[in-house]
Short mmCIF file of C-alpha atoms and ligand atoms in Angstrom, two decimals:
data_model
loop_
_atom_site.label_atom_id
_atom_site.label_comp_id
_atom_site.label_asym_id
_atom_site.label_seq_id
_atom_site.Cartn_x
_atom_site.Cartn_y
_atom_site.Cartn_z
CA UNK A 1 16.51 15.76 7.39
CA UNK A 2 17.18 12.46 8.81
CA UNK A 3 14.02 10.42 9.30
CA UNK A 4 15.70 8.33 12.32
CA UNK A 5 15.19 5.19 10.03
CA UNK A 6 18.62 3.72 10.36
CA UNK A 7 18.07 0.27 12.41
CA UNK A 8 14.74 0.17 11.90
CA UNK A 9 12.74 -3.15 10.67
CA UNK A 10 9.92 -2.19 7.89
CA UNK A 11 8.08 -5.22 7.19
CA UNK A 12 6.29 -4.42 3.54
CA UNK A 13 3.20 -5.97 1.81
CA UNK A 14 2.75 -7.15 -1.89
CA UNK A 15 6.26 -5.41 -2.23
CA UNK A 16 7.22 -6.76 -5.29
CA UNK A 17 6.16 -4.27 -7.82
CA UNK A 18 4.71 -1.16 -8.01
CA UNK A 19 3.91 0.96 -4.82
CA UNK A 20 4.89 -1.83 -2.24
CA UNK A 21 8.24 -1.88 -4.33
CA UNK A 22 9.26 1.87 -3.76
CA UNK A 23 7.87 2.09 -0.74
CA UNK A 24 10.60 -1.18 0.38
CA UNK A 25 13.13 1.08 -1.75
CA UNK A 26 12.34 4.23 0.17
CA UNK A 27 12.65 2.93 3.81
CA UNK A 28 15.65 0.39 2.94
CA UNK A 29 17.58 3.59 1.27
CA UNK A 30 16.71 5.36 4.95
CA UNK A 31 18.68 2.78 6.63
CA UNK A 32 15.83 0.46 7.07
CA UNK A 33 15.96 -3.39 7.44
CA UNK A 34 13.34 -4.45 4.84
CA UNK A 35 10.80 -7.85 5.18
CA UNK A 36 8.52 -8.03 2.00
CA UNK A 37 6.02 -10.66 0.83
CA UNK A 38 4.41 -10.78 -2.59
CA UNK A 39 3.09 -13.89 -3.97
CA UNK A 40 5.38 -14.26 -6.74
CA UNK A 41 8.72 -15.77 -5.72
CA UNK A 42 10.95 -15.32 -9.06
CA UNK A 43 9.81 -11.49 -9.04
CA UNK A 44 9.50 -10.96 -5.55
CA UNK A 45 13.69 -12.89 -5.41
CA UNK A 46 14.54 -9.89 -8.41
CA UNK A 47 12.87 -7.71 -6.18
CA UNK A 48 14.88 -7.85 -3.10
CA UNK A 49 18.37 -8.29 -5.25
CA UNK A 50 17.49 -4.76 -6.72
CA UNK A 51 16.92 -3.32 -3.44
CA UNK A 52 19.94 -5.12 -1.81
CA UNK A 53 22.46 -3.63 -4.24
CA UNK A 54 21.01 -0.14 -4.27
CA UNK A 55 20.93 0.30 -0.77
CA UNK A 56 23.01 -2.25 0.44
CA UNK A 57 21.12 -2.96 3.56
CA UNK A 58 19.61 -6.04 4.51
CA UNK A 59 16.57 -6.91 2.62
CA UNK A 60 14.42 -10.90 3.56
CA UNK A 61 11.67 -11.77 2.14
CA UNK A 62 9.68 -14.51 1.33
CA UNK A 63 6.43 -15.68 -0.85
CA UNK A 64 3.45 -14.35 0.73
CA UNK A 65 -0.54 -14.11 -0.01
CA UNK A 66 -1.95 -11.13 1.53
CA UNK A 67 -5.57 -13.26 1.35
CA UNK A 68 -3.83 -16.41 3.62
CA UNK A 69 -3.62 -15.57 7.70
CA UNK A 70 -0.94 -17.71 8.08
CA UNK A 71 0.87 -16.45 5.48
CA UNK A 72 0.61 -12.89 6.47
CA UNK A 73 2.22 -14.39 10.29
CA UNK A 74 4.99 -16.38 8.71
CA UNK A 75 6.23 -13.20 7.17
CA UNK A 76 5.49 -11.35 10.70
CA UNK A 77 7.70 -14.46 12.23
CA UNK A 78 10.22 -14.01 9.54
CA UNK A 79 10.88 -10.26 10.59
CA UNK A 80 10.75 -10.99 14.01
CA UNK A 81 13.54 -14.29 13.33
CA UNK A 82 15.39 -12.24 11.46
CA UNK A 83 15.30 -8.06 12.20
CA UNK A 84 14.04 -8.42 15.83
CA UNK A 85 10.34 -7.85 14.77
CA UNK A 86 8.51 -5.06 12.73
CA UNK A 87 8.83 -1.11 13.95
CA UNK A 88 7.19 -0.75 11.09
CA UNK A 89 4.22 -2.35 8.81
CA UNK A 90 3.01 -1.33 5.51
CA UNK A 91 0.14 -3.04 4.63
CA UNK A 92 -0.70 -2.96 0.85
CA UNK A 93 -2.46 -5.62 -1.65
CA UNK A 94 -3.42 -6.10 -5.25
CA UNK A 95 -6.09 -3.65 -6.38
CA UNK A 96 -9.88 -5.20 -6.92
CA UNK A 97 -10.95 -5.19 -10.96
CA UNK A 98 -12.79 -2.56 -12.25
CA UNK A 99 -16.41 -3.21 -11.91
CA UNK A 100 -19.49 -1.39 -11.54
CA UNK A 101 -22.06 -2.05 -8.32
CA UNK A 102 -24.20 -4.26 -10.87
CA UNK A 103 -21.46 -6.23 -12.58
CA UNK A 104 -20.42 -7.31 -8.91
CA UNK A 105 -20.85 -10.71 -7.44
CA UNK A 106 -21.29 -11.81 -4.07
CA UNK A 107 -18.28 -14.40 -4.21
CA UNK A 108 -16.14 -11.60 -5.76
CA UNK A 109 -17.59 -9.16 -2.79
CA UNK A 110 -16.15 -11.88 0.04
CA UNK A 111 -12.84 -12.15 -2.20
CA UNK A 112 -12.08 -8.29 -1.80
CA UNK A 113 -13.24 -7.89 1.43
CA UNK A 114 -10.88 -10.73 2.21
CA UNK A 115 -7.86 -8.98 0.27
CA UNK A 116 -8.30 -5.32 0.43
CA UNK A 117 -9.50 -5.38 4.14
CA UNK A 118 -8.91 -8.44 6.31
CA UNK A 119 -5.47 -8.92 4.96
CA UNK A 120 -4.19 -5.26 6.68
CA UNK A 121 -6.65 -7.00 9.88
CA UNK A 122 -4.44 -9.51 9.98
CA UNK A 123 -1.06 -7.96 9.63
CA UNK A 124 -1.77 -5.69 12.27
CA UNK A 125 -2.25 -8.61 14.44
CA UNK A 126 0.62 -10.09 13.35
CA UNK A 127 2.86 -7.16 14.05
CA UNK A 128 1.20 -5.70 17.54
CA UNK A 129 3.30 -8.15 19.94
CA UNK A 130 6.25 -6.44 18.45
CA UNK A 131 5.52 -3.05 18.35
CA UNK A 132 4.13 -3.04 21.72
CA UNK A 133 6.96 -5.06 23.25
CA UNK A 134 8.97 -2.12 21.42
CA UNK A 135 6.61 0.55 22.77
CA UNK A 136 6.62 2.18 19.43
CA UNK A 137 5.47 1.02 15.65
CA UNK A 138 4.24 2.99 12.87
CA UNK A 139 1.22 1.45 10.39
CA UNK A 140 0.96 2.77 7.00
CA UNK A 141 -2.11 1.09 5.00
CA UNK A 142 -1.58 1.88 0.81
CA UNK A 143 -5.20 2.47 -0.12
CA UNK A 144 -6.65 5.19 -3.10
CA UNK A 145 -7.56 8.34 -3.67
CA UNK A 146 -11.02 6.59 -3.95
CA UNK A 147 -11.31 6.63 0.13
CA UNK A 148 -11.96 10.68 -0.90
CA UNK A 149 -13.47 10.56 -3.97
CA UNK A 150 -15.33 7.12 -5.18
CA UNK A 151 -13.52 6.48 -9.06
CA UNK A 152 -16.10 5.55 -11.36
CA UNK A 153 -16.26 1.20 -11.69
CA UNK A 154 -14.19 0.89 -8.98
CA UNK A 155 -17.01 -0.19 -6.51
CA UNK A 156 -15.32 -2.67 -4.80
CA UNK A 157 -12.65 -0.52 -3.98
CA UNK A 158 -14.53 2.07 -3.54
CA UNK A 159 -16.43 0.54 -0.62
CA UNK A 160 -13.68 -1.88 0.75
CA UNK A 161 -11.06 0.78 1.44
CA UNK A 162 -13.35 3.03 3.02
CA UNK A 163 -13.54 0.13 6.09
CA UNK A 164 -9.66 -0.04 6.47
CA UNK A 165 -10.10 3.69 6.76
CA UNK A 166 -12.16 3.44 9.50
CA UNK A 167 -10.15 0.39 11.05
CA UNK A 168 -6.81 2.95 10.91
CA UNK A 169 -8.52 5.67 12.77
CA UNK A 170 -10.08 3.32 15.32
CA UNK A 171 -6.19 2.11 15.81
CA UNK A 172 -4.40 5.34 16.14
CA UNK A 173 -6.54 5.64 18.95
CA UNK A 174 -6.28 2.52 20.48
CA UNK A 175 -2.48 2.15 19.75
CA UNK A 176 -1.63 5.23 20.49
CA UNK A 177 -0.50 4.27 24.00
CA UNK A 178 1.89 2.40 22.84
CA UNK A 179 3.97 4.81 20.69
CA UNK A 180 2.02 3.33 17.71
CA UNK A 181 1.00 5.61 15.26
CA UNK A 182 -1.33 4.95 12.05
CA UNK A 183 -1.53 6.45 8.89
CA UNK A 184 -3.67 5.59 5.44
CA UNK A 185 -1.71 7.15 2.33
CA UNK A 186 -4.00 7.35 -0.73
CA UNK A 187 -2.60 7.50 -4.09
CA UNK A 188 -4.08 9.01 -6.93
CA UNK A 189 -2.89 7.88 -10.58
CA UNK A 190 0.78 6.34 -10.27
CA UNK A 191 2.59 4.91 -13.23
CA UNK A 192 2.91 1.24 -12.00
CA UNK A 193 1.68 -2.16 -13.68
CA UNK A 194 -1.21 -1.92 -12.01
CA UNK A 195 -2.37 1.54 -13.27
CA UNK A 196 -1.48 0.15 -16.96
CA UNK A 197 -4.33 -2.71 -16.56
CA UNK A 198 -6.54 0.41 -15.91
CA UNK A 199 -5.47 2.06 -19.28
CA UNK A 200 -6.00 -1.35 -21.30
CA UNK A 201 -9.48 -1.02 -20.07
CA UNK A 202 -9.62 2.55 -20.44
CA UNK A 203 -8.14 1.90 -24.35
CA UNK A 204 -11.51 -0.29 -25.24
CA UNK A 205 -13.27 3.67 -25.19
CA UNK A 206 -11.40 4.12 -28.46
CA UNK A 207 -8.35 6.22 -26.90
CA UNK A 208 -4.77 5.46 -27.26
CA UNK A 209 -2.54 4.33 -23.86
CA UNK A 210 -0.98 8.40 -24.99
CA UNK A 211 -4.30 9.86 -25.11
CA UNK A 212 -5.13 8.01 -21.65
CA UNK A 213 -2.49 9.62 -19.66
CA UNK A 214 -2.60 12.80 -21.34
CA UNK A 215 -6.70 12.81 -20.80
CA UNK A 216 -5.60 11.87 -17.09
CA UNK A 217 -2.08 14.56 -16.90
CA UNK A 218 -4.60 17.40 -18.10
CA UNK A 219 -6.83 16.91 -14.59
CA UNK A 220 -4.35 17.06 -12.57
CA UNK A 221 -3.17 20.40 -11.25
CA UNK A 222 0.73 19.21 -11.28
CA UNK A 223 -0.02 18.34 -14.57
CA UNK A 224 2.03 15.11 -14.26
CA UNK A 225 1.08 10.91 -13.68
CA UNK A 226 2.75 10.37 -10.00
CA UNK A 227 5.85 7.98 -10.02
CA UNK A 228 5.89 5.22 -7.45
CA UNK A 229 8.71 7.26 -5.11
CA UNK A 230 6.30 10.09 -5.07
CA UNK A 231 4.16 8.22 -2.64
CA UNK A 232 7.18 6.30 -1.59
CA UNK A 233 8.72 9.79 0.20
CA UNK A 234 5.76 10.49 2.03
CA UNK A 235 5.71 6.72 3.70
CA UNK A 236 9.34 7.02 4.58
CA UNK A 237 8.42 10.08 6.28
CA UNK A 238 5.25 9.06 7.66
CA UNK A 239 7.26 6.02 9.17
CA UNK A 240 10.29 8.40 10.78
CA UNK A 241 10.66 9.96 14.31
CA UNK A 242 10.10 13.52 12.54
CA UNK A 243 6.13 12.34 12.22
CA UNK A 244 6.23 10.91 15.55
CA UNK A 245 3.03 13.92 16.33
CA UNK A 246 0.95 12.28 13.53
CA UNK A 247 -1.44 9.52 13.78
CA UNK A 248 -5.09 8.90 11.77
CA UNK A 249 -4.65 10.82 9.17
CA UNK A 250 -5.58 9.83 5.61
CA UNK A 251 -2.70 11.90 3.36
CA UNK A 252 -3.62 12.03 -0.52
CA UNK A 253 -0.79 11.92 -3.06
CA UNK A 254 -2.61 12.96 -6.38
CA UNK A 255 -0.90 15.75 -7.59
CA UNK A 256 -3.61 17.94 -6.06
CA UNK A 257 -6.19 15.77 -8.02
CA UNK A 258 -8.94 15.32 -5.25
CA UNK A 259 -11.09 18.52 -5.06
CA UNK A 260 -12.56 18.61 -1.44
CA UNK A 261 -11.26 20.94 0.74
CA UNK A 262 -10.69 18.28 3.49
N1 NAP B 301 -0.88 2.75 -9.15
C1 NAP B 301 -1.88 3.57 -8.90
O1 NAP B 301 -2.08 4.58 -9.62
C2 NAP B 301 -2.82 3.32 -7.75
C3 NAP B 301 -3.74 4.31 -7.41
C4 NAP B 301 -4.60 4.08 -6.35
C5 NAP B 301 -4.54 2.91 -5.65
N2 NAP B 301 -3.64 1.96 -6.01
C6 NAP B 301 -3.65 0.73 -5.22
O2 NAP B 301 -2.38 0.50 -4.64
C7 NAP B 301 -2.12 -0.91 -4.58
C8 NAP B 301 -0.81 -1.21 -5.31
O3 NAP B 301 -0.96 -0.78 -6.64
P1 NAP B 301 0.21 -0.92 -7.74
O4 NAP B 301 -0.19 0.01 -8.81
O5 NAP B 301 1.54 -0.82 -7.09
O6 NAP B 301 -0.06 -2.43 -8.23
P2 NAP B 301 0.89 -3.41 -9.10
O7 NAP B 301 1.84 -2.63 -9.91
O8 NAP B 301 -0.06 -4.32 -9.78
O9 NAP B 301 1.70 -4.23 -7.99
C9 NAP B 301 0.97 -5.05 -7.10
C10 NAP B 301 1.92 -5.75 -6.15
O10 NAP B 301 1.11 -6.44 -5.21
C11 NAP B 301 1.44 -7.82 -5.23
N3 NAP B 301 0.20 -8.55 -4.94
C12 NAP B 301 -0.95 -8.56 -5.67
N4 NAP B 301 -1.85 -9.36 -5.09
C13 NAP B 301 -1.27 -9.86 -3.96
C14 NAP B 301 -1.68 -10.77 -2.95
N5 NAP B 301 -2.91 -11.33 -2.96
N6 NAP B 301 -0.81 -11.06 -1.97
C15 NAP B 301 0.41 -10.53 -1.94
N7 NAP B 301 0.87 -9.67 -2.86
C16 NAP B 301 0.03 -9.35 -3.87
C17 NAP B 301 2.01 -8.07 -6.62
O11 NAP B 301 2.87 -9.22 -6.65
P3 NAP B 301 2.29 -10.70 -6.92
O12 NAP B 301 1.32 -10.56 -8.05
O13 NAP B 301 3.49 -11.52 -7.23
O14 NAP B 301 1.62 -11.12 -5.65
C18 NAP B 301 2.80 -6.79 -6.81
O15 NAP B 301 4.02 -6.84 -6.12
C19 NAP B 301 -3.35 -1.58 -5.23
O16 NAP B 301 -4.26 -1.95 -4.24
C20 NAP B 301 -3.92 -0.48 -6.09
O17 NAP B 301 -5.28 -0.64 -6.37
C21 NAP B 301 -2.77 2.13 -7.02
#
């Protein structure tokens, strides 16, 4: 199926590792023009060379905070200088510690807030004259399976995602209009750096990092940890003509993990 990504600019969030990384390495392999940020520059530099010369389409990027506004709109000015502005945004950040509601602190409350939600606030803002000059954009926020089911001493990001939820729905209907569609895609366990901080401090119950993932494999149905691509494909779909009928959803990619119905 061709996902009518050729040409297309797909300006990515904290893209150097991880989910952001595949997701770049999804949409650049579909033709894609790829803009990333991350705030590492040696990794983020690594980053785009491995995407450049397995895809060999045009990748820019450059260091980027996802907690700094004018960060966030120099990359939006750098896709725009660069690859004609973003068709497409995917917002995504570092995920917030593991902490239970009394461990957290009100400077560490403002911190995430700032991170996991005002950073895809201010992206969207960044990227709206573009996509509505274009008539057409697609927004793909990377949040959790937590938006469906809260993880246990994960309270900020248990709370914090569930607002960019709302935000997302609140845009597809507002953006709509203007050929803008809006998606959140929420992963459940995905072998990336990130998830192995989460077994370190999974490890300090006595298990091994084997007994970890095979404690995790064993509840879920697939019976597998996800890789990064497996989220990756549905982003590259979500951000195609093919899904151009789709907008507010909230798609889990857990390996059937969550249990609600909805
Ligand atoms: N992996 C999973 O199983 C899983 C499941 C559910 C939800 N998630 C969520 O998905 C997101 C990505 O997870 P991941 O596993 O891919 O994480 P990861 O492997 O730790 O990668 C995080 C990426 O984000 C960048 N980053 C971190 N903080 C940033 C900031 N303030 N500004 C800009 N870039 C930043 C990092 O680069 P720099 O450090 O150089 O900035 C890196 O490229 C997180 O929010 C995580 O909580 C992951």
């Amino acid at each position: 199926m061709d996902l009518g990504l050729e040409g297309k600019t797909a300006l990515v969030m904290a893209a150097s590792k991880g989910l952001g990384k595949a997701a770049a390495m999804a949409l650049s392999a579909e033709g894609c023009t790829v803009v990333l940020g991350a705030r590492n520059a040696a990794t983020l530099k690594q980053t785009a060379e491995d995407i450049r010369e397995t895809t060999g389409n045009a990748v820019y990027y450059q260091p980027t905070d996802v907690g700094v506004k004018e960060q966030i709109e120099a990359l939006a000015a750098l896709a725009e200088e660069k690859a004609g502005g973003a068709d497409i945004l995917v917002t995504n950040a570092g995920g917030p510690p593991v902490r239970t509601f009394e461990e957290s602190t009100d400077d560490e409350w403002q911190q995430w807030y700032n991170i996991t939600f005002m950073s895809v606030v201010r992206a969207v803002q960044a990227v709206l004259p573009a996509m509505k000059r274009k008539k057409s954009g697609r927004i793909i926020n990377i949040t959790s399976s937590s938006v469906k089911a809260p993880i246990e001493s994960l309270v900020y990001s248990n709370a914090l995602r569930l607002a960019v939820v709302g935000l997302a729905k609140t845009l597809s209907r507002e953006l709509g209009p203007y050929g803008i569609t809006v998606h959140n895609v929420a992963p459940g366990y995905h072998l990336t750096e990130g998830l192995e901080r989460i077994i370190v401090n999974k490890m300090k119950e006595g298990r091994s990092r084997e007994e970890v993932l095979e404690m995790w494999s064993r509840s879920i149905p697939v019976g597998r940890i996800g890789r990064p691509e497996d989220l990756a494909y549905l982003i590259a779909f979500l951000a195609g003509s093919r899904a151009s009928y789709l907008s507010g959803t909230t798609i889990q990619v857990d390996g059937g993990l969550y249990g609600g119905v909805m």
